[in-house]
Coordinates of C-alpha atoms in Angstrom, one line a residue:
X1 CA 136.8 -93.0 -29.4
X2 CA 137.8 -90.3 -26.9
X3 CA 139.6 -87.2 -28.2
X4 CA 143.1 -86.4 -27.1
X5 CA 141.7 -83.5 -25.0
X6 CA 139.4 -85.9 -23.2
X7 CA 142.2 -88.4 -22.7
X8 CA 144.4 -85.8 -21.0
X9 CA 141.6 -84.7 -18.7
X10 CA 140.9 -88.3 -17.8
X11 CA 144.6 -88.9 -16.8
X12 CA 144.7 -85.7 -14.7
X13 CA 141.5 -86.6 -12.8
X14 CA 142.5 -90.4 -12.6
X15 CA 145.8 -89.6 -11.0
X16 CA 144.2 -87.0 -8.7
X17 CA 146.3 -84.1 -10.1
X18 CA 143.1 -82.0 -10.4
X19 CA 139.5 -82.2 -9.2
X20 CA 136.4 -81.8 -11.3
X21 CA 136.0 -78.4 -9.6
X22 CA 139.6 -77.4 -10.8
X23 CA 138.8 -78.5 -14.3
X24 CA 135.6 -76.5 -14.4
X25 CA 137.5 -73.4 -13.2
X26 CA 140.1 -73.9 -15.9
X27 CA 137.5 -74.4 -18.6
X28 CA 135.7 -71.2 -17.6
X29 CA 139.1 -69.3 -17.7
X30 CA 139.7 -70.8 -21.2
X31 CA 136.3 -69.7 -22.3
X32 CA 137.0 -66.1 -21.1
X33 CA 140.6 -65.6 -22.3
X34 CA 141.2 -68.4 -24.8
X35 CA 144.4 -70.4 -25.1
X36 CA 145.3 -74.0 -24.5
X37 CA 143.9 -75.8 -21.5
X38 CA 147.2 -77.2 -20.5
X39 CA 148.8 -73.8 -20.2
X40 CA 145.8 -72.4 -18.3
X41 CA 146.1 -75.2 -15.8
X42 CA 149.7 -74.2 -15.2
X43 CA 148.9 -70.5 -15.2
X44 CA 146.2 -71.0 -12.5
X45 CA 148.7 -73.1 -10.5
X46 CA 146.4 -76.1 -10.5
X47 CA 149.3 -78.2 -11.7
X48 CA 153.0 -77.6 -12.2
X49 CA 155.1 -78.1 -15.3
X50 CA 156.4 -81.5 -14.2
X51 CA 152.9 -82.9 -13.9
X52 CA 151.9 -81.5 -17.3
X53 CA 155.0 -83.1 -18.9
X54 CA 154.1 -86.5 -17.4
X55 CA 150.5 -86.3 -18.5
X56 CA 151.4 -85.1 -22.0
X57 CA 153.9 -88.0 -22.2
X58 CA 151.3 -90.6 -21.3
X59 CA 148.5 -89.1 -23.4
X60 CA 150.6 -88.6 -26.5
X61 CA 152.7 -91.7 -26.1
X62 CA 155.8 -89.6 -26.5
X63 CA 158.9 -90.0 -24.3
X64 CA 159.8 -87.2 -21.8
X65 CA 163.4 -86.1 -21.5
X66 CA 165.6 -84.2 -19.1
X67 CA 167.1 -82.0 -21.8
X68 CA 169.4 -80.2 -19.4
X69 CA 171.4 -83.4 -18.9
X70 CA 172.0 -84.0 -22.6
X71 CA 175.1 -82.9 -24.5
X72 CA 173.9 -81.6 -27.8
X73 CA 176.2 -81.4 -30.9
X74 CA 176.8 -77.7 -31.8
X75 CA 176.3 -78.6 -35.5
X76 CA 172.8 -79.8 -34.7
X77 CA 172.0 -76.6 -32.8
X78 CA 172.8 -74.6 -35.9
X79 CA 170.0 -76.3 -37.8
X80 CA 167.4 -74.1 -36.1
X81 CA 168.0 -70.3 -35.5
X82 CA 167.9 -69.1 -31.9
X83 CA 165.0 -66.7 -32.6
X84 CA 162.9 -69.7 -33.8
X85 CA 163.9 -71.9 -30.9
X86 CA 163.0 -69.2 -28.4
X87 CA 159.8 -68.2 -30.0
X88 CA 158.4 -71.8 -30.2
X89 CA 160.2 -73.2 -27.1
X90 CA 161.9 -75.9 -29.0
X91 CA 165.4 -77.4 -29.0
X92 CA 167.0 -79.7 -31.6
X93 CA 168.5 -82.7 -29.9
X94 CA 169.8 -85.2 -32.4
X95 CA 169.8 -85.9 -36.2
X96 CA 169.5 -89.5 -37.6
X97 CA 169.3 -89.5 -41.4
X98 CA 166.5 -87.2 -42.4
X99 CA 164.8 -87.4 -38.9
X100 CA 165.4 -84.4 -36.5
X101 CA 164.6 -85.1 -32.9
X102 CA 163.0 -82.0 -31.4
X103 CA 162.4 -81.3 -27.7
X104 CA 159.2 -79.3 -27.4
X105 CA 157.4 -77.7 -24.5
X106 CA 154.1 -78.1 -26.5
X107 CA 154.2 -81.2 -28.8
X108 CA 150.5 -80.7 -29.5
X109 CA 151.3 -77.6 -31.6
X110 CA 151.2 -79.1 -35.1
X111 CA 151.7 -75.6 -36.5
X112 CA 155.2 -75.4 -35.0
X113 CA 156.1 -78.9 -36.2
X114 CA 155.1 -78.1 -39.8
X115 CA 157.0 -74.8 -39.7
X116 CA 160.2 -76.5 -38.5
X117 CA 159.7 -79.2 -41.1
X118 CA 159.6 -76.5 -43.9
X119 CA 162.4 -74.5 -42.4
X120 CA 164.9 -77.5 -42.0
X121 CA 163.7 -79.9 -44.6
X122 CA 163.8 -82.8 -42.1
X123 CA 161.1 -85.0 -40.7
X124 CA 160.4 -84.2 -37.1
X125 CA 160.4 -86.6 -34.2
X126 CA 158.9 -84.6 -31.2
X127 CA 159.8 -85.4 -27.6
X128 CA 158.6 -83.6 -24.5
X129 CA 160.7 -81.3 -22.4
X130 CA 159.9 -78.9 -19.5
X131 CA 159.6 -75.3 -20.7
X132 CA 162.2 -74.0 -18.1
X133 CA 164.7 -76.7 -19.1
X134 CA 164.3 -75.9 -22.8
X135 CA 164.7 -72.1 -22.2
X136 CA 167.9 -72.8 -20.1
X137 CA 169.3 -75.1 -22.8
X138 CA 168.7 -72.5 -25.5
X139 CA 170.7 -69.9 -23.5
X140 CA 173.4 -72.5 -22.9
X141 CA 174.0 -73.6 -26.5
X142 CA 173.2 -70.6 -28.6
X143 CA 175.5 -67.6 -28.8
X144 CA 174.4 -64.1 -27.9
X145 CA 173.0 -63.6 -31.3
X146 CA 174.7 -60.3 -31.9
X147 CA 173.5 -58.7 -28.6
X148 CA 175.8 -56.5 -26.6
X149 CA 177.9 -58.6 -24.3
X150 CA 176.8 -58.4 -20.7
X151 CA 179.2 -57.0 -18.1
X152 CA 180.0 -59.7 -15.6
X153 CA 180.5 -58.4 -12.1
X154 CA 182.3 -60.6 -9.7
X155 CA 181.0 -60.8 -6.1
X156 CA 183.2 -58.4 -4.1
X157 CA 185.1 -59.7 -1.1
X158 CA 186.6 -56.4 -0.1
X159 CA 185.1 -53.2 1.4
X160 CA 185.3 -49.8 -0.1
X161 CA 188.1 -48.8 2.3
X162 CA 190.2 -51.9 1.5
X163 CA 189.9 -51.3 -2.3
X164 CA 190.8 -47.6 -1.9
X165 CA 193.8 -48.5 0.2
X166 CA 194.9 -50.9 -2.6
X167 CA 194.6 -48.0 -5.1
X168 CA 196.7 -45.8 -2.8
X169 CA 199.3 -48.4 -2.2
X170 CA 199.8 -49.0 -6.0
X171 CA 200.0 -45.2 -6.6
X172 CA 196.9 -45.2 -8.8
X173 CA 195.3 -42.5 -6.7
X174 CA 198.2 -40.1 -7.1
X175 CA 198.3 -40.7 -10.9
X176 CA 194.6 -39.9 -11.2
X177 CA 195.0 -36.8 -9.0
X178 CA 198.0 -35.5 -11.0
X179 CA 196.1 -36.2 -14.3
X180 CA 193.1 -34.3 -13.0
X181 CA 195.2 -31.4 -11.7
X182 CA 196.8 -31.1 -15.2
X183 CA 193.5 -31.3 -16.9
X184 CA 194.6 -34.4 -18.8
X185 CA 191.2 -36.1 -19.3
X186 CA 192.7 -38.7 -21.7
X187 CA 195.0 -39.9 -19.0
X188 CA 192.2 -40.1 -16.4
X189 CA 190.0 -42.0 -18.9
X190 CA 192.9 -44.4 -19.5
X191 CA 193.3 -44.9 -15.7
X192 CA 189.5 -45.6 -15.6
X193 CA 190.2 -48.9 -17.4
X194 CA 192.7 -50.1 -14.7
X195 CA 191.7 -53.0 -12.5
X196 CA 191.4 -51.0 -9.1
X197 CA 188.9 -48.5 -10.5
X198 CA 186.9 -51.3 -12.2
X199 CA 186.9 -53.2 -8.9
X200 CA 185.7 -50.2 -6.9
X201 CA 182.9 -49.4 -9.4
X202 CA 181.8 -53.1 -9.4
X203 CA 181.7 -53.2 -5.6
X204 CA 179.5 -50.1 -5.4
X205 CA 177.1 -51.7 -7.9
X206 CA 177.2 -55.2 -6.4
X207 CA 176.6 -54.0 -2.8
X208 CA 173.6 -52.0 -4.0
X209 CA 172.1 -55.2 -5.5
X210 CA 172.9 -57.2 -2.4
X211 CA 171.3 -54.5 -0.2
X212 CA 168.2 -54.7 -2.5
X213 CA 168.4 -51.0 -3.2
X214 CA 166.2 -49.6 -5.9
X215 CA 168.6 -46.7 -6.8
X216 CA 172.4 -46.0 -6.4
X217 CA 173.4 -42.3 -6.1
X218 CA 177.0 -41.3 -6.9
X219 CA 177.2 -37.6 -5.9
X220 CA 180.0 -35.1 -6.1
X221 CA 180.2 -32.7 -3.2
X222 CA 182.6 -29.8 -2.7
X223 CA 185.5 -31.8 -1.4
X224 CA 184.2 -35.5 -1.3
X225 CA 182.1 -38.0 -3.3
X226 CA 179.1 -39.4 -1.6
X227 CA 177.6 -42.9 -2.2
X228 CA 174.0 -43.4 -1.2
X229 CA 171.5 -46.2 -1.8
X230 CA 167.7 -46.0 -1.8
X231 CA 166.6 -49.0 0.3
X232 CA 162.9 -49.8 0.9
X233 CA 162.1 -46.2 -0.3
X234 CA 164.5 -44.5 2.1
X235 CA 167.8 -43.0 0.9
X236 CA 170.8 -44.0 3.1
X237 CA 174.3 -42.7 3.0
X238 CA 176.7 -45.6 2.6
X239 CA 180.1 -44.0 2.3
X240 CA 182.1 -40.9 1.5
X241 CA 185.3 -41.1 -0.6
X242 CA 188.0 -38.7 -1.9
X243 CA 186.8 -36.4 -4.7
X244 CA 189.7 -37.7 -6.8
X245 CA 187.8 -41.0 -7.4
X246 CA 184.7 -39.3 -8.7
X247 CA 185.8 -38.7 -12.3
X248 CA 187.2 -42.1 -13.1
X249 CA 184.2 -43.9 -11.5
X250 CA 181.8 -41.8 -13.6
X251 CA 183.9 -42.4 -16.7
X252 CA 183.8 -46.2 -16.0
X253 CA 180.0 -46.1 -15.7
X254 CA 179.7 -44.1 -18.9
X255 CA 181.9 -46.7 -20.7
X256 CA 179.7 -49.7 -19.7
X257 CA 176.5 -47.7 -20.5
X258 CA 177.7 -46.7 -24.0
X259 CA 177.6 -43.0 -23.1
X260 CA 179.8 -40.2 -24.4
X261 CA 182.7 -40.0 -21.9
X262 CA 183.8 -36.6 -23.3
X263 CA 180.4 -34.9 -22.7
X264 CA 180.2 -33.2 -19.3
X265 CA 177.9 -30.3 -19.9
X266 CA 174.6 -32.1 -20.9
X267 CA 172.5 -34.7 -19.1
X268 CA 172.8 -38.3 -20.6
X269 CA 170.7 -41.4 -20.3
X270 CA 171.8 -45.0 -20.8
X271 CA 171.5 -48.5 -19.6
X272 CA 173.5 -51.6 -19.2
X273 CA 173.0 -55.2 -18.1
X274 CA 175.2 -57.1 -15.7
X275 CA 175.7 -60.6 -14.5
X276 CA 176.0 -60.7 -10.7
X277 CA 177.8 -63.6 -9.0
X278 CA 178.2 -65.4 -12.4
X279 CA 174.5 -66.1 -13.0
X280 CA 172.2 -63.3 -11.7
X281 CA 171.1 -61.0 -14.5
X282 CA 170.3 -57.4 -13.5
X283 CA 169.4 -54.4 -15.7
X284 CA 170.5 -50.8 -14.8
X285 CA 169.1 -47.6 -16.1
X286 CA 171.6 -44.7 -15.9
X287 CA 171.1 -41.0 -15.7
X288 CA 174.1 -38.5 -15.6
X289 CA 173.3 -35.0 -14.5
X290 CA 175.8 -32.1 -14.5
X291 CA 175.8 -30.2 -11.2
X292 CA 177.9 -27.4 -9.7
X293 CA 180.4 -29.8 -8.2
X294 CA 180.5 -32.3 -11.1
X295 CA 178.4 -35.0 -12.7
X296 CA 175.9 -36.8 -10.5
X297 CA 175.1 -40.3 -11.5
X298 CA 171.9 -42.2 -10.5
X299 CA 171.6 -45.9 -11.3
X300 CA 168.1 -47.4 -11.2
X301 CA 168.3 -51.1 -10.5
X302 CA 165.8 -53.1 -12.5
X303 CA 166.3 -56.5 -11.0
X304 CA 164.1 -58.7 -13.1
X305 CA 164.7 -61.7 -10.8
X306 CA 163.6 -59.7 -7.8
X307 CA 160.6 -58.2 -9.4
X308 CA 157.5 -60.4 -8.8
X309 CA 155.7 -59.7 -12.1
X310 CA 153.0 -62.0 -10.8
X311 CA 149.6 -60.5 -10.2
X312 CA 148.9 -63.1 -7.4
X313 CA 152.0 -62.1 -5.4
X314 CA 151.5 -58.3 -5.4
X315 CA 149.6 -58.3 -2.1
X316 CA 146.1 -57.5 -3.4
X317 CA 143.2 -58.3 -1.1
X318 CA 141.4 -61.3 -2.4
X319 CA 138.1 -59.6 -3.5
X320 CA 140.1 -56.7 -5.1
X321 CA 142.3 -59.1 -7.0
X322 CA 139.3 -61.0 -8.3
X323 CA 137.8 -57.7 -9.6
X324 CA 141.0 -56.6 -11.2
X325 CA 141.4 -60.0 -13.0
X326 CA 137.9 -59.7 -14.3
X327 CA 138.8 -56.3 -15.8
X328 CA 142.1 -57.6 -17.2
X329 CA 140.4 -60.3 -19.3
X330 CA 138.0 -57.9 -20.9
X331 CA 138.4 -57.6 -24.7
X332 CA 138.6 -53.8 -24.6
X333 CA 138.7 -50.9 -22.2
X334 CA 141.3 -49.2 -20.1
X335 CA 143.0 -50.0 -16.7
X336 CA 144.9 -47.3 -15.0
X337 CA 147.5 -47.5 -12.2
X338 CA 148.0 -44.4 -10.2
X339 CA 150.4 -43.2 -7.5
X340 CA 153.6 -41.2 -7.1
X341 CA 157.0 -42.2 -8.5
X342 CA 158.3 -45.4 -6.9
X343 CA 154.9 -46.7 -5.8
X344 CA 155.1 -49.9 -7.9
X345 CA 152.8 -48.8 -10.8
X346 CA 155.1 -50.3 -13.5
X347 CA 155.4 -53.6 -11.6
X348 CA 151.6 -53.8 -11.4
X349 CA 151.1 -53.0 -15.2
X350 CA 153.7 -55.6 -16.2
X351 CA 152.1 -58.2 -13.9
X352 CA 148.8 -57.6 -15.5
X353 CA 150.4 -58.0 -18.9
X354 CA 152.0 -61.2 -17.9
X355 CA 148.6 -62.5 -16.6
X356 CA 146.8 -61.8 -19.9
X357 CA 149.8 -62.7 -22.2
X358 CA 149.3 -65.6 -24.6
X359 CA 150.6 -66.5 -28.1
X360 CA 147.2 -65.6 -29.6
X361 CA 147.5 -61.9 -28.5
X362 CA 149.4 -59.1 -30.1
X363 CA 150.8 -57.0 -27.2
X364 CA 152.7 -53.8 -27.8
X365 CA 154.1 -51.4 -25.1
X366 CA 155.4 -47.8 -25.5
X367 CA 157.5 -46.6 -22.6
X368 CA 160.1 -44.0 -21.6
X369 CA 162.2 -45.9 -21.1
X370 CA 161.4 -49.7 -21.4
X371 CA 161.7 -50.9 -17.8
X372 CA 161.7 -54.7 -18.3
X373 CA 162.4 -56.8 -21.3
X374 CA 159.4 -59.1 -21.8
X375 CA 159.6 -62.0 -24.2
X376 CA 157.0 -62.2 -26.9
X377 CA 156.0 -58.5 -26.6
X378 CA 156.8 -55.6 -28.9
X379 CA 158.3 -52.8 -26.8
X380 CA 158.8 -49.3 -28.1
X381 CA 161.2 -46.9 -26.4
X382 CA 160.2 -43.3 -27.1
X383 CA 162.8 -40.8 -28.2
X384 CA 161.4 -37.2 -28.0
X385 CA 164.6 -35.6 -29.4
X386 CA 163.9 -37.5 -32.6
X387 CA 160.2 -36.8 -32.7
X388 CA 159.2 -40.3 -31.5
X389 CA 156.8 -39.2 -28.7
X390 CA 154.0 -41.1 -27.0
X391 CA 151.3 -39.8 -29.4
X392 CA 153.4 -40.5 -32.5
X393 CA 154.2 -44.0 -31.3
X394 CA 150.6 -44.8 -30.4
X395 CA 149.3 -43.7 -33.8
X396 CA 151.7 -46.2 -35.5
X397 CA 151.0 -48.9 -33.0
X398 CA 147.3 -48.8 -33.7
X399 CA 148.1 -49.6 -37.3
X400 CA 149.9 -52.8 -36.1
X401 CA 146.5 -54.4 -35.1
X402 CA 147.4 -54.8 -31.4
X403 CA 145.1 -56.6 -29.0
X404 CA 146.7 -55.0 -25.9
X405 CA 148.6 -51.8 -25.6
X406 CA 150.6 -50.6 -22.5
X407 CA 151.5 -46.9 -22.3
X408 CA 154.2 -46.3 -19.7
X409 CA 152.6 -43.0 -18.5
X410 CA 149.9 -40.6 -19.7
X411 CA 151.3 -37.1 -19.4
X412 CA 149.2 -35.0 -21.7
X413 CA 145.8 -34.6 -23.2
X414 CA 146.9 -35.9 -26.6
X415 CA 148.2 -39.2 -25.3
X416 CA 145.1 -39.6 -23.1
X417 CA 142.8 -38.9 -26.0
X418 CA 144.4 -41.5 -28.2
X419 CA 144.4 -44.0 -25.3
X420 CA 140.7 -43.5 -24.7
X421 CA 139.8 -43.8 -28.4
X422 CA 141.9 -47.1 -28.5
X423 CA 140.0 -48.5 -25.6
X424 CA 136.7 -47.6 -27.3
X425 CA 137.7 -49.3 -30.6
X426 CA 138.4 -52.8 -29.3
X427 CA 141.8 -52.6 -27.6
X428 CA 142.7 -53.3 -24.0
X429 CA 144.8 -50.3 -22.8
X430 CA 147.0 -50.3 -19.7
X431 CA 148.6 -47.1 -18.4
X432 CA 149.6 -45.0 -15.4
X433 CA 148.7 -41.6 -14.1
X434 CA 150.5 -39.5 -11.5
X435 CA 147.6 -38.9 -9.1
X436 CA 147.3 -39.7 -5.4
X437 CA 144.0 -41.5 -5.3
X438 CA 141.9 -43.7 -7.6
X439 CA 138.9 -41.4 -7.6
X440 CA 141.2 -38.4 -8.1
X441 CA 142.3 -39.9 -11.4
X442 CA 138.8 -39.4 -12.8
X443 CA 138.8 -35.7 -11.9
X444 CA 142.3 -35.5 -13.4
X445 CA 141.1 -36.9 -16.7
X446 CA 138.2 -34.4 -16.8
X447 CA 140.7 -31.6 -16.1
X448 CA 142.8 -32.8 -19.0
X449 CA 139.8 -32.3 -21.3
X450 CA 138.2 -35.8 -21.6
X451 CA 134.4 -35.8 -21.5
X452 CA 132.7 -37.7 -18.7
X453 CA 130.8 -40.0 -21.1
X454 CA 134.1 -41.0 -22.7
X455 CA 135.6 -41.9 -19.3
X456 CA 132.5 -44.0 -18.5
X457 CA 132.6 -45.8 -21.8
X458 CA 136.4 -46.6 -21.7
X459 CA 137.7 -47.0 -18.2
X460 CA 137.3 -50.4 -16.6
X461 CA 139.2 -50.0 -13.3
X462 CA 141.7 -47.8 -11.6
X463 CA 144.4 -49.1 -9.2
X464 CA 145.9 -46.7 -6.7
X465 CA 148.9 -48.0 -4.7
X466 CA 151.8 -47.3 -2.4
X467 CA 154.7 -49.3 -1.1
X468 CA 155.2 -49.6 2.7
X469 CA 158.3 -50.9 4.4
X470 CA 157.9 -54.5 5.6
X471 CA 158.6 -55.4 9.2
X472 CA 162.0 -57.1 9.5
X473 CA 161.3 -60.8 10.1
X474 CA 164.7 -61.2 11.9
X475 CA 164.0 -58.8 14.7
X476 CA 160.2 -58.7 14.8
X477 CA 158.6 -58.4 18.2
X478 CA 155.0 -58.2 19.4
X479 CA 153.4 -55.6 21.6
X480 CA 149.8 -54.8 22.7
X481 CA 148.1 -51.8 21.2
X482 CA 146.9 -49.1 23.7
X483 CA 143.2 -48.0 23.9
X484 CA 144.2 -44.7 22.2
X485 CA 145.8 -46.5 19.3
X486 CA 142.8 -48.9 19.0
X487 CA 140.4 -46.0 18.7
X488 CA 142.6 -43.8 16.5
X489 CA 143.1 -46.5 13.8
X490 CA 139.7 -48.2 14.4
X491 CA 141.5 -51.6 15.0
X492 CA 138.3 -53.2 16.4
X493 CA 137.0 -53.5 12.8
X494 CA 140.3 -55.0 11.5
X495 CA 140.6 -57.7 14.2
X496 CA 138.1 -60.6 14.6
X497 CA 135.0 -59.6 16.7
X498 CA 135.9 -61.8 19.7
X499 CA 139.5 -60.3 20.0
X500 CA 140.3 -59.1 23.5
X501 CA 144.1 -58.5 23.1
X502 CA 145.1 -56.4 20.2
X503 CA 148.6 -57.7 19.4
X504 CA 150.7 -55.9 16.8
X505 CA 154.3 -56.2 15.6
X506 CA 157.3 -54.0 15.1
X507 CA 161.0 -54.5 14.4
X508 CA 163.6 -53.9 17.1
X509 CA 166.4 -53.2 14.6
X510 CA 169.3 -55.5 13.7
X511 CA 172.3 -55.7 11.4
X512 CA 170.2 -57.3 8.6
X513 CA 167.8 -54.3 8.4
X514 CA 170.4 -51.6 9.1
X515 CA 168.9 -51.1 12.6
X516 CA 165.7 -49.7 11.1
X517 CA 163.3 -52.5 12.0
X518 CA 162.2 -52.8 8.3
X519 CA 163.5 -55.1 5.5
X520 CA 161.7 -55.3 2.1
X521 CA 158.4 -53.7 1.1
X522 CA 154.8 -54.6 0.8
X523 CA 152.1 -53.0 -1.4
X524 CA 148.8 -51.5 -0.3
X525 CA 146.1 -50.8 -2.9
X526 CA 142.6 -49.6 -3.6
X527 CA 140.8 -50.8 -6.8
X528 CA 138.1 -48.5 -8.1
X529 CA 135.6 -50.4 -10.3
X530 CA 133.2 -48.6 -12.6
X531 CA 129.7 -49.7 -11.4
X532 CA 126.5 -48.3 -12.9
X533 CA 126.1 -45.9 -9.9
X534 CA 129.7 -44.7 -10.3
X535 CA 129.1 -44.0 -14.0
X536 CA 126.0 -41.9 -13.2
X537 CA 128.1 -39.9 -10.7
X538 CA 130.8 -39.3 -13.3
X539 CA 128.3 -38.2 -15.9
X540 CA 127.0 -35.7 -13.3
X541 CA 130.6 -34.5 -12.6
X542 CA 130.5 -35.5 -9.0
X543 CA 133.3 -34.5 -6.6
X544 CA 136.2 -36.8 -5.8
X545 CA 134.9 -37.2 -2.2
X546 CA 131.5 -38.3 -3.4
X547 CA 133.0 -40.8 -5.9
X548 CA 135.1 -42.3 -3.1
X549 CA 132.2 -42.4 -0.7
X550 CA 130.0 -44.4 -3.1
X551 CA 132.9 -46.7 -4.1
X552 CA 133.5 -47.5 -0.5
X553 CA 129.8 -48.2 0.1
X554 CA 130.0 -50.6 -2.8
X555 CA 132.9 -52.5 -1.3
X556 CA 136.1 -50.7 -2.3
X557 CA 138.8 -51.1 0.3
X558 CA 140.9 -47.9 0.6
X559 CA 144.7 -47.9 0.8
X560 CA 144.4 -46.9 4.5
X561 CA 142.1 -49.9 5.2
X562 CA 144.4 -52.2 3.3
X563 CA 147.4 -50.8 5.2
X564 CA 145.6 -51.5 8.6
X565 CA 144.9 -55.0 7.4
X566 CA 148.6 -55.5 6.6
X567 CA 149.4 -54.2 10.1
X568 CA 147.1 -56.8 11.7
X569 CA 148.8 -59.5 9.6
X570 CA 152.1 -58.4 11.0
X571 CA 153.5 -57.3 7.6
X572 CA 154.1 -53.7 8.5
X573 CA 153.6 -51.1 11.3
X574 CA 151.1 -48.4 12.1
X575 CA 153.9 -45.9 11.8
X576 CA 154.4 -46.8 8.2
X577 CA 150.7 -46.7 7.4
X578 CA 150.5 -43.2 9.0
X579 CA 153.6 -42.0 7.1
X580 CA 152.2 -43.1 3.7
X581 CA 148.4 -42.8 3.8
X582 CA 145.9 -40.2 5.1
X583 CA 142.9 -41.1 7.3
X584 CA 139.6 -41.9 5.6
X585 CA 136.4 -40.2 6.2
X586 CA 133.8 -42.2 8.3
X587 CA 132.7 -45.1 6.1
X588 CA 129.1 -44.7 4.9
X589 CA 126.6 -47.1 6.3

């Protein structure tokens, strides 16, 4: 009699959901990284969740259900704690006598069924539900569980000028000015909670999210307050307002960030979460810095819905991506992401974590601060003022028997030393370095005091990356490259051999891209893999230039070459590639 696993495979192939080749690929991946075959098929995008639900239903003889259409009794929901429901992707649906009907994303997991049986004392009738539907239903029926209530920002319908005019018309502006002139901070803080100030602050934040800004700057000048957004890596001035509004806006941001509104002499850090347009969840990291003209506030927008966090969608060249994935599934070793601030290192590290994540792995991150909240992972936020530094955190983490460790950033020799030793003792370590090139990271580690033989034994791959502005798709136009441009950027190698007309693209500029010709960003990368030849060079303490030369000879595509490839695809422009990258030396034959 065929096993259940064979039965499911038979259904998938019978109904032409997968081919034999797809099944072999999934089985190889399962052999490499472990885990359940069904989840691997979804992870590799061979099938989607709907197909998996149908196949499980037929194979197990269990009914599927559209759980999002059900109305569940709140008393039944209370039977299972929210933490348990979220952890196991389950949702109690109905109770008949001593039988609890349970919607499950994975009804094959007998361990979960037994645990719930012991926890509730009921017999379990499993039914199948889509993972996304179950997650949404959990959020719908369970309360916040003691979490801080999210601020809900209504989508603004008025401009800054219209809101400020309303404040003036109601006399709020004069009241704020008088209170400030009299030094009555308590009165100003009371006025901060009034609707017009809340509306203005919400509008500044909302428009930053709509404009897809990465940062919002609220800056006091001598006589005015300036609002600027960093959009696609470039800071743009959005508006200037009367200085009178500065204090109440800063106070409002401090209130929602749980900061001390009475402290104006020292820097402060905080964060808050908002709901935009009633459903879109966005995290903000807040930094308040005292300056000569008042407190400057910078909001870093951590839009988890906007972040890809998908290794297949980061723009890696196909061969480079394959090499990175091979490194990511290694049982131990270290993968480093390098580049300046704002180059996408954190997104790359989180995407790798998401790629290798599975219930069988114990994943711990240590960051300053935690950028994205990841379900199923233990995340540590360091607090240097209290003595909780990267080295202290890492020593404790290693006692927690982790399989994978992510270190937000390696800043000193002590942290690097612990990371290298962790990679050598059976852990997969992910981290970042502030260096400009992948080969330069090796020299940087040597300069920090790590012996070459330890680097060779521990490091698997180094990813160097930058973010280029993407050509605006709404005003994109083509043009033909001149012979000078073709020679300068060696375009003949980037285009197919039989190309006669070298057509490139640029943006004319329109309202949607603020007349810049660019909207959004695209990543360029180079992935440095440690081959036997490279390891010999490192042991011999070869120069950065020599390491890069041999890596290119072995197939590494540099950031410059990747940028040119993106230009040929029409994703960005030669001007952007020239702005961000430096020319490579002649490629070795």
